[in-house]
Short mmCIF file of C-alpha atoms and ligand atoms in Angstrom, two decimals:
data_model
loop_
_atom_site.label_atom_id
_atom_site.label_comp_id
_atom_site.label_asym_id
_atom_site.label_seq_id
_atom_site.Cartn_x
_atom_site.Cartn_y
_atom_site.Cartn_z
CA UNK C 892 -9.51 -12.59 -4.04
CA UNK C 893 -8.88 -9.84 -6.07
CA UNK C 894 -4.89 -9.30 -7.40
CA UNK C 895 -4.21 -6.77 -9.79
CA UNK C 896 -0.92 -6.32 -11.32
CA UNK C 897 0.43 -3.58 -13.20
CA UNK C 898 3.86 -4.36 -15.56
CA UNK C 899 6.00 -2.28 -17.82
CA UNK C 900 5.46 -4.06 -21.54
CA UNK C 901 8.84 -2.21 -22.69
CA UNK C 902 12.11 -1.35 -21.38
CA UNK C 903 10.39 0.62 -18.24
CA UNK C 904 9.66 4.19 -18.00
CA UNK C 905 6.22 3.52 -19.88
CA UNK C 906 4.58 5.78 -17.14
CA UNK C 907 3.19 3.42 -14.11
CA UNK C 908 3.59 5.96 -11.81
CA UNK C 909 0.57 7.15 -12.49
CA UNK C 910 -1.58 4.41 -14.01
CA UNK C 911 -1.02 3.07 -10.69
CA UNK C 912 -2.44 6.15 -8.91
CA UNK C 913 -5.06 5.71 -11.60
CA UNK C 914 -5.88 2.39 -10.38
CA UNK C 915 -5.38 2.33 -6.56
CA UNK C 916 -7.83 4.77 -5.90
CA UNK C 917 -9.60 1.38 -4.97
CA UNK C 918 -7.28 -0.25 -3.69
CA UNK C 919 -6.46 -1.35 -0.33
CA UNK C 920 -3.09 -2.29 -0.59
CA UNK C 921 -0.58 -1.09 -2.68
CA UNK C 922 2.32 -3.48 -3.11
CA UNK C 923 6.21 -2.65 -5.02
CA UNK C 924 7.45 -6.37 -5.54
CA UNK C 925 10.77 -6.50 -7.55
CA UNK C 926 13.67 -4.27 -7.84
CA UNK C 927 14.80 -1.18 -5.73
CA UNK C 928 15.90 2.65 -6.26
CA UNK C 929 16.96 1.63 -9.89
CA UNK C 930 13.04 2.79 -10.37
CA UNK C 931 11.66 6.26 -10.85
CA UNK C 932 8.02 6.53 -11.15
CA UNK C 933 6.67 9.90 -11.35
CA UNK C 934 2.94 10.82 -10.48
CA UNK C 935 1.63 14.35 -10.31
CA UNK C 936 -0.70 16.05 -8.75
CA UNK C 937 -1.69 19.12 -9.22
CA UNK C 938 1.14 21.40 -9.17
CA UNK C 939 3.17 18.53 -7.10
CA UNK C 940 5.46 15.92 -8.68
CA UNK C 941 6.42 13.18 -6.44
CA UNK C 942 9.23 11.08 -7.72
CA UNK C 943 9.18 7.88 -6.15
CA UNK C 944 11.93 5.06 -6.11
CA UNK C 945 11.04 2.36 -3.70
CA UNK C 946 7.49 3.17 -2.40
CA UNK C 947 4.42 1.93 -3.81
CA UNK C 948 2.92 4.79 -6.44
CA UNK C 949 -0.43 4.51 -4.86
CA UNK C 950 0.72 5.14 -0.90
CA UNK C 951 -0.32 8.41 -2.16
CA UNK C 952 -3.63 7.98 -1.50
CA UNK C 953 -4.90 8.02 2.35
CA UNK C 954 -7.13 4.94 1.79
CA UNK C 955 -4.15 2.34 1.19
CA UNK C 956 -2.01 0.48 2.58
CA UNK C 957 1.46 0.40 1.37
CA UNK C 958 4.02 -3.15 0.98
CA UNK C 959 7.98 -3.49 -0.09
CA UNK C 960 8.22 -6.88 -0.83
CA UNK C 961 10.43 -9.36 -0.32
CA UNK C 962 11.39 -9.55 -4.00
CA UNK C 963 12.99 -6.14 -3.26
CA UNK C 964 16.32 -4.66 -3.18
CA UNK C 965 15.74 -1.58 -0.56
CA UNK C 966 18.70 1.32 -0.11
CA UNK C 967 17.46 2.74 3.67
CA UNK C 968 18.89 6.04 3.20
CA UNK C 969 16.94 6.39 -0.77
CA UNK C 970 13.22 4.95 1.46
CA UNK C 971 14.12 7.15 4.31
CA UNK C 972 14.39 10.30 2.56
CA UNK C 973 11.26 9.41 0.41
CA UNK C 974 9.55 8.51 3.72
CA UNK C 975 9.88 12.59 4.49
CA UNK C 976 9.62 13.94 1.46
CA UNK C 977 6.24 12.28 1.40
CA UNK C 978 5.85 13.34 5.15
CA UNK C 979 6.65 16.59 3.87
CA UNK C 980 3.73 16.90 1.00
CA UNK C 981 1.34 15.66 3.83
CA UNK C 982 0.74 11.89 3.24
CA UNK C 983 0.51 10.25 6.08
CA UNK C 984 3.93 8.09 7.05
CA UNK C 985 3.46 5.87 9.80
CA UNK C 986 4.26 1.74 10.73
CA UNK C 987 0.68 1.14 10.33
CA UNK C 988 0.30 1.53 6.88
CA UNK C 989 3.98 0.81 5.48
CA UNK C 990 5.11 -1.90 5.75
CA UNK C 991 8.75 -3.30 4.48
CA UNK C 992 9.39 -6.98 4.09
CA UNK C 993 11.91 -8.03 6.38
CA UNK C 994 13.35 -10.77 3.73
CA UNK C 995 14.12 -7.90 1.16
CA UNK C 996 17.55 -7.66 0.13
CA UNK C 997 19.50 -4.51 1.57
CA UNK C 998 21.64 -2.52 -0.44
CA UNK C 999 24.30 -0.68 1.14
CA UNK C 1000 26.95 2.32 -0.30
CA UNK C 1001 29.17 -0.51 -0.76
CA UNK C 1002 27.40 -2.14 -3.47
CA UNK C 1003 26.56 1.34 -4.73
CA UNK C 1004 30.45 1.61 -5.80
CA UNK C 1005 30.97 -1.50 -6.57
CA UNK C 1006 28.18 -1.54 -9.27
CA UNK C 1007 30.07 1.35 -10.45
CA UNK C 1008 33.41 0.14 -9.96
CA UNK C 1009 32.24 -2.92 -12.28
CA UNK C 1010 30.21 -0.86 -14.96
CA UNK C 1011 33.59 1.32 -15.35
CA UNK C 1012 35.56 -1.89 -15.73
CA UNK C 1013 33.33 -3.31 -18.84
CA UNK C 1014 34.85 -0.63 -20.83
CA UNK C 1015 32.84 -0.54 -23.74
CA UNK C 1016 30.53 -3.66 -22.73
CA UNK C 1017 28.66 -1.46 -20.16
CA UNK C 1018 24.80 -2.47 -19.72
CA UNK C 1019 24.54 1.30 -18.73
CA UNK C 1020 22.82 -0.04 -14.94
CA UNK C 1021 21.66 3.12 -12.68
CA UNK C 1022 24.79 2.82 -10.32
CA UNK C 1023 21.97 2.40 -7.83
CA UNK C 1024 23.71 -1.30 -6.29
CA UNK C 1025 20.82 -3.18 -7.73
CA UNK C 1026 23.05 -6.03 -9.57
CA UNK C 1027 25.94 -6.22 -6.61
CA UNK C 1028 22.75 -6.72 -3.99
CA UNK C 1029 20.87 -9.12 -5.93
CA UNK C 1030 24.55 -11.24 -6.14
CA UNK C 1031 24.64 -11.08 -2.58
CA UNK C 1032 21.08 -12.33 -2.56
CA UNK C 1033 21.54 -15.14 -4.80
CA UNK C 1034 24.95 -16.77 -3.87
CA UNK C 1035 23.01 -16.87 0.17
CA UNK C 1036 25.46 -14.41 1.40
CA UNK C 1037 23.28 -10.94 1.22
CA UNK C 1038 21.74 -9.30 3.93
CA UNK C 1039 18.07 -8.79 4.61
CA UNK C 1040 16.24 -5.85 6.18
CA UNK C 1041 14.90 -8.24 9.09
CA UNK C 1042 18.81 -8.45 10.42
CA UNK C 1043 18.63 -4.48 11.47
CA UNK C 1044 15.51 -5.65 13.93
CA UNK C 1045 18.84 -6.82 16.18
CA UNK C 1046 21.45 -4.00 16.12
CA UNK C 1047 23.99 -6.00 17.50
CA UNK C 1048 24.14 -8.75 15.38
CA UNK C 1049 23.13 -6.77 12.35
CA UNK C 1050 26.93 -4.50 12.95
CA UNK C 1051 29.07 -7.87 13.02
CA UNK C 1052 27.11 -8.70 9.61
CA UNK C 1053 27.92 -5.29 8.37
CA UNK C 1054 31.36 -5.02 9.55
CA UNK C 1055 31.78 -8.60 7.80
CA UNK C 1056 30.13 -7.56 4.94
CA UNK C 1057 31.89 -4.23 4.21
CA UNK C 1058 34.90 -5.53 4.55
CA UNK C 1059 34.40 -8.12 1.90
CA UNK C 1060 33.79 -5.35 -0.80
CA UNK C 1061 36.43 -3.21 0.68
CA UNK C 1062 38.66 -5.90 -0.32
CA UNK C 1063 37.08 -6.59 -3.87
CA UNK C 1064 37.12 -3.11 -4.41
CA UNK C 1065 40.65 -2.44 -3.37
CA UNK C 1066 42.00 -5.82 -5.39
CA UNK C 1067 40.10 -5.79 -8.28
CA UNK C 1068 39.07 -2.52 -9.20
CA UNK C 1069 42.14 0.18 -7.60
CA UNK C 1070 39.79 1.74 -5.50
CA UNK C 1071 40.86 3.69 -2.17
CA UNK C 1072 38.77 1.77 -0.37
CA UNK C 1073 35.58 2.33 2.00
CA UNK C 1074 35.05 4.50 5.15
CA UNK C 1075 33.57 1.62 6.51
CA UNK C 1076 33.42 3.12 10.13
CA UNK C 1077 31.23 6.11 8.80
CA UNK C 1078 28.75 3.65 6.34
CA UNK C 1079 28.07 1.49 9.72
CA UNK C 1080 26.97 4.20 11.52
CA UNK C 1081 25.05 5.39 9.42
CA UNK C 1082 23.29 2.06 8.39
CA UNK C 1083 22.65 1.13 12.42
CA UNK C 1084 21.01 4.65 12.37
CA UNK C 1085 18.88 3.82 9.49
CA UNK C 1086 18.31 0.36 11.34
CA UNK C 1087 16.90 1.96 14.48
CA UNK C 1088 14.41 4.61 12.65
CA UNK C 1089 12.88 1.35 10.31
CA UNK C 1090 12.60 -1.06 12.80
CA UNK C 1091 8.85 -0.32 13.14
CA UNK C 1092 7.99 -0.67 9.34
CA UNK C 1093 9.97 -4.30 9.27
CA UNK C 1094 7.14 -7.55 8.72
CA UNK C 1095 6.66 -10.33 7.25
CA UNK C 1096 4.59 -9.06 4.74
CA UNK C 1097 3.52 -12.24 2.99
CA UNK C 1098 0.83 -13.13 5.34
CA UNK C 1099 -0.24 -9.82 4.99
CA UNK C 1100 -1.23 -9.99 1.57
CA UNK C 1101 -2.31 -13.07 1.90
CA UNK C 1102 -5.27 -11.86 4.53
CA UNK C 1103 -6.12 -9.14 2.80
CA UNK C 1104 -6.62 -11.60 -0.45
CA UNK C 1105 -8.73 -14.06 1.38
CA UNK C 1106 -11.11 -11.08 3.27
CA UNK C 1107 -11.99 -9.84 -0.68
CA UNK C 1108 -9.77 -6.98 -0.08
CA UNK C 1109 -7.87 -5.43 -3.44
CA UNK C 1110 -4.36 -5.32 -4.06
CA UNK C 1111 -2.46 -3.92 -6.43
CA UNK C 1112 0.97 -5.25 -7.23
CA UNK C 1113 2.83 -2.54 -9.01
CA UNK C 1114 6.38 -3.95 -11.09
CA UNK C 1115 9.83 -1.98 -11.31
CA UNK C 1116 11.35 -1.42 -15.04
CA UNK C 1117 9.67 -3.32 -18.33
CA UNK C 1118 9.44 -6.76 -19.37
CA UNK C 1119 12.21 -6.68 -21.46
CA UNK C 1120 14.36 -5.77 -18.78
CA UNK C 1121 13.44 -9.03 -17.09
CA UNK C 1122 16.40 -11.12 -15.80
CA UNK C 1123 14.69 -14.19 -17.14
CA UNK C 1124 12.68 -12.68 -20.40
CA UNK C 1125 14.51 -9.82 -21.12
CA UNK C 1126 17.08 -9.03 -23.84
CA UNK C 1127 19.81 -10.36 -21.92
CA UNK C 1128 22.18 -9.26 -20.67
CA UNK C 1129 21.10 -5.41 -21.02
CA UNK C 1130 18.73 -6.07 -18.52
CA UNK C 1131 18.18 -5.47 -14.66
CA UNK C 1132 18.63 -8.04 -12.19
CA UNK C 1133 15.32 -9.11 -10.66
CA UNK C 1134 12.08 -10.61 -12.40
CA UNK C 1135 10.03 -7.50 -13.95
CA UNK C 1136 7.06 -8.98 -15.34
CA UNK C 1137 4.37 -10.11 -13.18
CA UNK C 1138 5.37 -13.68 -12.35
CA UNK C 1139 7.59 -12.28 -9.89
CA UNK C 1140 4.66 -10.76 -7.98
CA UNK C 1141 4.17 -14.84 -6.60
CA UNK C 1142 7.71 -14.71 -4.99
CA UNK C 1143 8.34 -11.44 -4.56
CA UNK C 1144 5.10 -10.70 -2.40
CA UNK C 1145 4.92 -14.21 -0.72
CA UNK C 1146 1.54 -14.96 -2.22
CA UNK C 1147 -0.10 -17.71 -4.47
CA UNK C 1148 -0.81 -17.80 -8.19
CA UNK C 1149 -4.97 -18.10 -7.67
CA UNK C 1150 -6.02 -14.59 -7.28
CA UNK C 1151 -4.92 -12.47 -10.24
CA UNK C 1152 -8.14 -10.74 -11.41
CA UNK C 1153 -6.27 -8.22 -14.13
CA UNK C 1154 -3.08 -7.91 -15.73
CA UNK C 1155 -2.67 -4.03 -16.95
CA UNK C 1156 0.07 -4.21 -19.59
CA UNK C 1157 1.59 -0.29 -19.40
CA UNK C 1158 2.94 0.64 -23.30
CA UNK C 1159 4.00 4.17 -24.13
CA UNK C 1160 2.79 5.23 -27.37
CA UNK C 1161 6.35 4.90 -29.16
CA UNK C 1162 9.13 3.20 -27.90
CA UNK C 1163 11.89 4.60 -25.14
CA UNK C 1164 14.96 2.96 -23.78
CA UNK C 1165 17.79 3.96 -21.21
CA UNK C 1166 21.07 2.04 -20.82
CA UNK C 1167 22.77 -0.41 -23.43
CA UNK C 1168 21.27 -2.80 -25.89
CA UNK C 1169 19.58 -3.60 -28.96
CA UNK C 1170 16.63 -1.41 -29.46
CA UNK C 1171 15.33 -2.20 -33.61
CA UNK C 1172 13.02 0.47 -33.87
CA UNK C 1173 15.67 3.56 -32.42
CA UNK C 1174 15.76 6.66 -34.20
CA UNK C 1175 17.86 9.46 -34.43
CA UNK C 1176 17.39 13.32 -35.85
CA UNK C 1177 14.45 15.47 -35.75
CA UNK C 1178 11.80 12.81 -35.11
CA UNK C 1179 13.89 11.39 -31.90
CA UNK C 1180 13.64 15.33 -30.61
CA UNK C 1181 9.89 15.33 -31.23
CA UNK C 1182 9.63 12.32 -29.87
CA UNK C 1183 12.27 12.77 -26.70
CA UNK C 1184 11.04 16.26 -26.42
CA UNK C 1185 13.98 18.95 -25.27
CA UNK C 1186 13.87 17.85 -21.57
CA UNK C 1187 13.03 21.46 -20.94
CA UNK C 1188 9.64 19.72 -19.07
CA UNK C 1189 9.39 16.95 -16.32
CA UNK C 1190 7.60 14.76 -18.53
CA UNK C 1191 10.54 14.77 -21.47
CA UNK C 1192 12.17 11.49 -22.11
CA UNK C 1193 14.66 12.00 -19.38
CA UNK C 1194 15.29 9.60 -16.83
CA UNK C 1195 13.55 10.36 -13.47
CA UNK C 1196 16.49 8.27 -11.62
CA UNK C 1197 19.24 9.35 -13.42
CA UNK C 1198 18.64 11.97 -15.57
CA UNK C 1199 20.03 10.68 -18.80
CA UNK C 1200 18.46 11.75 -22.28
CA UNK C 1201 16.10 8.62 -23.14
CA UNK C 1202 16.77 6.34 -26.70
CA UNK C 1203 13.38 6.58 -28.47
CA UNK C 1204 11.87 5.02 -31.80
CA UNK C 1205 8.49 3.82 -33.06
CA UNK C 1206 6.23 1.63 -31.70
CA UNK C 1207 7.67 -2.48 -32.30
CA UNK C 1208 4.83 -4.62 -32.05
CA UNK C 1209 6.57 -7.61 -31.74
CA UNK C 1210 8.17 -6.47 -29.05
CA UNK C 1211 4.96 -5.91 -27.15
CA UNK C 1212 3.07 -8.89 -28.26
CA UNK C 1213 6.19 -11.06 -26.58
CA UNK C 1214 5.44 -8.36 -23.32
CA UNK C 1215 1.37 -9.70 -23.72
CA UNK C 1216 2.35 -13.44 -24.00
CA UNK C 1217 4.98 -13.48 -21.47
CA UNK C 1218 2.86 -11.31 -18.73
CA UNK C 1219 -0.91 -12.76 -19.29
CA UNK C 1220 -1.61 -9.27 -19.98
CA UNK C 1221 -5.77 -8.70 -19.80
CA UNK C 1222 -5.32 -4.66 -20.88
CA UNK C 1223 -3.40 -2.32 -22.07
CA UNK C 1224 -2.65 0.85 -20.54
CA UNK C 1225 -1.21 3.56 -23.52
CA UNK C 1226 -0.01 6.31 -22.50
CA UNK C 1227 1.87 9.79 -24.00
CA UNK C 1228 -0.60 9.82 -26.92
CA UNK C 1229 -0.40 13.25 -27.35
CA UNK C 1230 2.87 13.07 -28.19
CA UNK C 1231 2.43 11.79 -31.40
CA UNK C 1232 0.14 14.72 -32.81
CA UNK C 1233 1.53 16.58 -35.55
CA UNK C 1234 3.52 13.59 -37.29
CA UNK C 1235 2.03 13.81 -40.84
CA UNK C 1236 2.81 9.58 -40.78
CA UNK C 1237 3.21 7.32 -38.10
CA UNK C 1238 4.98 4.40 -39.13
CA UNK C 1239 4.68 1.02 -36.52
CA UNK C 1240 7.17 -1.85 -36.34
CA UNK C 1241 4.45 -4.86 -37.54
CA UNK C 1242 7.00 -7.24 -38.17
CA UNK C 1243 11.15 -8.19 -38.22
CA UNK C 1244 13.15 -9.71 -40.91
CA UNK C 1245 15.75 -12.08 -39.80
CA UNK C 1246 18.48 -13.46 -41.72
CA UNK C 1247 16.53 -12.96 -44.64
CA UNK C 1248 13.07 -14.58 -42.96
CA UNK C 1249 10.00 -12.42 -41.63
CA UNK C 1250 8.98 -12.66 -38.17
CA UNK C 1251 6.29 -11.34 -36.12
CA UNK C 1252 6.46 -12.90 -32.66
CA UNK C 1253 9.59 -12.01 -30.12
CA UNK C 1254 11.12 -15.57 -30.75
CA UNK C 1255 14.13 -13.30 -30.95
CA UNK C 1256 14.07 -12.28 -27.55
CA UNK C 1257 16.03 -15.35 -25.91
CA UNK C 1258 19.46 -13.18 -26.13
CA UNK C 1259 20.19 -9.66 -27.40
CA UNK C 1260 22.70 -10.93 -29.74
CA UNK C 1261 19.95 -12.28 -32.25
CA UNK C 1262 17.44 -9.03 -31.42
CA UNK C 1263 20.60 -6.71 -32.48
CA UNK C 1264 20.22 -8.39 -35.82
CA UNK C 1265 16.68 -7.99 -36.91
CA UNK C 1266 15.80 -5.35 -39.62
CA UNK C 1267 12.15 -3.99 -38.42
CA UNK C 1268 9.54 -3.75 -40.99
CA UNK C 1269 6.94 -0.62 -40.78
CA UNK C 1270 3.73 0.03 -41.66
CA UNK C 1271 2.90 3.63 -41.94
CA UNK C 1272 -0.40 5.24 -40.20
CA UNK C 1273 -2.00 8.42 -41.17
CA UNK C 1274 -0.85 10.78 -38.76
CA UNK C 1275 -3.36 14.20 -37.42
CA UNK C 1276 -2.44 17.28 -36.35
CA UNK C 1277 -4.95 18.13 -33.21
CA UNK C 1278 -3.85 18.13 -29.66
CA UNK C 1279 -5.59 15.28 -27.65
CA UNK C 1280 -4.42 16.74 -24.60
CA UNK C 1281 -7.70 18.75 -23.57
CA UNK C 1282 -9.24 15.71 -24.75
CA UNK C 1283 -11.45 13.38 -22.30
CA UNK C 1284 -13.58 11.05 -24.25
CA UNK C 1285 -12.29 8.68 -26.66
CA UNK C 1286 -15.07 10.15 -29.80
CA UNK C 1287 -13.21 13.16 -29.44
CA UNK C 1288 -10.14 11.64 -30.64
CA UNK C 1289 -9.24 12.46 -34.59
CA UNK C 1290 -9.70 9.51 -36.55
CA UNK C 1291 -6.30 8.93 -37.39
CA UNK C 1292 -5.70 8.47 -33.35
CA UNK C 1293 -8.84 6.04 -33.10
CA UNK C 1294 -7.12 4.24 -35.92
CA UNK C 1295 -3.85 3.84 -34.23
CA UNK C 1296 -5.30 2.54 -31.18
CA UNK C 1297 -7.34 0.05 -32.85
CA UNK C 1298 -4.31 -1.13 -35.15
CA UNK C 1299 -2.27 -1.94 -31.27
CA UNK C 1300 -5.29 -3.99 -29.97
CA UNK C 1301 -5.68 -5.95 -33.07
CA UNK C 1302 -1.95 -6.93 -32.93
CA UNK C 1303 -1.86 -7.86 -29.43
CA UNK C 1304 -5.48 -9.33 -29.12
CA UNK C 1305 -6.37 -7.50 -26.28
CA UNK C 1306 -8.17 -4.21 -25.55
CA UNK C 1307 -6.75 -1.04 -24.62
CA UNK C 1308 -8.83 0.47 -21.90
CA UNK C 1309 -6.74 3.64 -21.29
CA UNK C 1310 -5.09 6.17 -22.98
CA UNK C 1311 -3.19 8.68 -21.30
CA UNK C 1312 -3.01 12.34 -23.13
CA UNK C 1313 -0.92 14.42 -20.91
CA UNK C 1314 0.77 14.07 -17.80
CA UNK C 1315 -2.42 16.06 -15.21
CA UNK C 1316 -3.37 13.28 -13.14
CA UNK C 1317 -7.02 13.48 -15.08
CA UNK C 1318 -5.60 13.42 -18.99
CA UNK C 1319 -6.49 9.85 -19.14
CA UNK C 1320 -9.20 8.53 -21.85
CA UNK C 1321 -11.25 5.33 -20.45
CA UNK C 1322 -12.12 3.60 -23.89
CA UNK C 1323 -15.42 1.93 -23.76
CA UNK C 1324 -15.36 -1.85 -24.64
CA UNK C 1325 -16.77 -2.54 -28.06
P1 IMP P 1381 20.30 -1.68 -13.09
O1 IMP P 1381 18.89 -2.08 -12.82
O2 IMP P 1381 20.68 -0.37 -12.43
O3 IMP P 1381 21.28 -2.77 -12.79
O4 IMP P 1381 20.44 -1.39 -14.66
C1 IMP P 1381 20.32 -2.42 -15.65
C2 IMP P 1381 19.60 -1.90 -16.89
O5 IMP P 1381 18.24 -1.62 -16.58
C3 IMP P 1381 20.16 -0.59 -17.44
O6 IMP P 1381 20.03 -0.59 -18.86
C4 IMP P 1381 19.25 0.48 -16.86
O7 IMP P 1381 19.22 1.65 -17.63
C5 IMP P 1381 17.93 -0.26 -16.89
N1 IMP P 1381 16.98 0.21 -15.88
C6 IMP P 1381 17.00 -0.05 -14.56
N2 IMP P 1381 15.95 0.53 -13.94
C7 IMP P 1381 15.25 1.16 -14.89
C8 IMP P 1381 14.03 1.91 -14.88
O8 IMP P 1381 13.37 2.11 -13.86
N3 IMP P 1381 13.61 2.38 -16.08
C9 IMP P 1381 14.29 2.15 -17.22
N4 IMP P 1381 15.41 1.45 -17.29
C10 IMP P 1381 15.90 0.96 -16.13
#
């Protein structure tokens, strides 16, 4: 029963876009389990970049079979337009091999403004969320209220809920927050439009998976944003709204615990961050630009969902032996190596010191209060100068590079299998096991 799982071990954006292309090329299903458009994962292709938000990185590929899960917050209009825009660069759309979960949370334009609405109102206190809904669905979710994809299977029924629930916000929005107000007329007919074109794609994809597991069949789950965005584990309350690291694949797919086979832990190479909160190792000046890049290429530290310039800082070690811990991780997954050449020292975040005490583990994590506090402690690498981006074989790599991959996998106690060097669907470096 093979499961594997592929998690963010920072604040997201590590790159799973296309370690999951990497690794579904076997797959048979590819599954998206938590969160909704909030995500951007970018895989490319040749000379074609496909940005994804809601479906699975690895629908790419002809051989798979792709799953929204029920752990998912899903925005019809953002999966219909991705739905032709894939059409478009010739994969293969069709209710045969996509299935959405008809217990996923919808998000509608409605909780689109009011996640705004609410972000505006923190003045100051913002977490800096995508405006994306994700936080204003996932309430609607929780307090039993929220509706799920499987209510636009009956368009009648499905408009009373919407007329009901638009109106709800409307007044929230009006009250609370001085807003005009919705067109409420104009987002219905739109979202029983939407309703009639998905219909086809809604399951109950649980049972799905769950066949596939027990006929020896491989899935891949693939998680939305890092571990320490986790609502749980993450350094609350900067953090999204749904459970990022890869316990939530149990839930949010509908599936057991006994079939996870590996746990691929995805780490950039330094550290990046969007949004509010603490963030120990952040740096500013000339080594943030190296390490942010100008945004003048796709692959800059710019967000793929919203486009804002990315916080970066060294590697924190702490931080992503809490990611190991909390996920199970079985590998790591490095990626944006290259980025690093030409740093004459790398220094890495080994340890923190907290009111006056060194510590090395995230025990820090529980709230961001206490992680605002810490003062990180480096150790500095040699650095090397040569591009590893025509690079293909680990031997190749400088020595200074094979040091700094070895100096990760002794802190986390556990291997790192792949290193990615550029962002060509082929710059990737399978390390042999020792
Ligand atoms: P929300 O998920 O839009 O509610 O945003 C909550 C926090 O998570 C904000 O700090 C966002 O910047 C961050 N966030 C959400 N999705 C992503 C992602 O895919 N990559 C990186 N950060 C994200």
């Amino acid at each position: 029963m093979p499961l594997d799982i592929v998690v963010g071990a920072q604040w997201g954006d590590e790159g799973k876009g296309r370690v999951v292309d990497l690794l579904s090329r076997g797959a048979d299903i590819t599954a998206r389990y938590n969160g909704g458009d909030n995500a951007g994962h970018t895989v490319t292709i040749g000379d074609c970049i496909y940005k994804l938000h809601l479906i699975p990185s690895g629908f790419i590929h002809p051989g798979t079979t792709g799953v929204l899960g029920n752990g998912m917050v899903i925005n019809p209009q953002t999966l219909l337009g991705e739905m032709d825009m894939l059409r478009q660069a010739g994969v293969e759309v069709a209710a045969d091999r996509l299935f959405i979960a008809d217990a996923a949370a919808l998000i509608t334009p409605a909780h689109r403004l009011l996640d705004t609405a609410q972000e505006a109102a923190l003045r100051g206190g913002q977490i800096g969320t995508t405006g994306r809904g994700i936080g204003p669905a996932y309430v609607d979710k929780v307090s039993r209220r929220g509706m799920r994809i499987g209510e636009m299977l009956d368009l009648a029924s499905f408009k009373d809920r919407l007329d009901e629930h638009l109106s709800t916000i409307d007044t929230e929005l009006r009250n609370r927050y001085q807003h005009p107000g919705l067109d409420r007329k104009e987002i219905s007919r739109v979202l029983i439009e939407n309703a009639a074109t998905l219909q086809p794609y809604i399951r109950r994809v649980g049972p799905i998976v769950r066949q596939a597991l027990m006929d020896d069949r491989v899935v891949l789950a693939e998680a939305a944003q890092g571990t320490l965005l986790d609502l749980e584990q993450g350094t609350y309350p900067f953090v999204t709204s749904s459970c990022t690291t890869a316990a939530g694949v149990f839930s949010g797919l509908g599936i057991g615990i006994s079939p996870v086979r590996h746990v691929v832990g995805v780490t950039k190479s330094f550290q990046t961050r969007v949004g509010a909160g603490p963030f120990p190792t952040e740096l500013t000046g000339a080594d943030a630009v190296a390490l942010r890049g100008t945004g003048s290429n796709p692959w800059d530290e710019y967000g793929t969902t919203t486009g804002r310039p990315r916080r970066v800082g060294w590697l924190d070690l702490p931080l992503l032996r809490y990611a190991v811990e909390i996920n199970g991780v079985t590998e790591l997954f490095l990626t944006k190596l290259d980025v690093l050449s030409g740093f004459t020292e790398i220094p890495i975040c080994t340890a923190y010191r907290l009111n006056g005490r060194e510590v090395s583990t995230m025990e820090t994590t529980a709230d961001a209060r206490s992680l605002g506090m810490v003062e990180p402690i480096f150790t500095s690498l040699p650095g090397w100068k040569e591009d590893l981006r025509p690079m293909r074989d680990h031997n190749q790599f400088p020595e200074a590079a094979r040091g700094y991959v070895e100096f990760i996998e002794k802190a986390c106690g556990v291997p790192v299998r792949w290193i990615s060097v550029g962002p060509e669907r082929n710059a990737v470096v399978e390390k042999a096991g020792e």
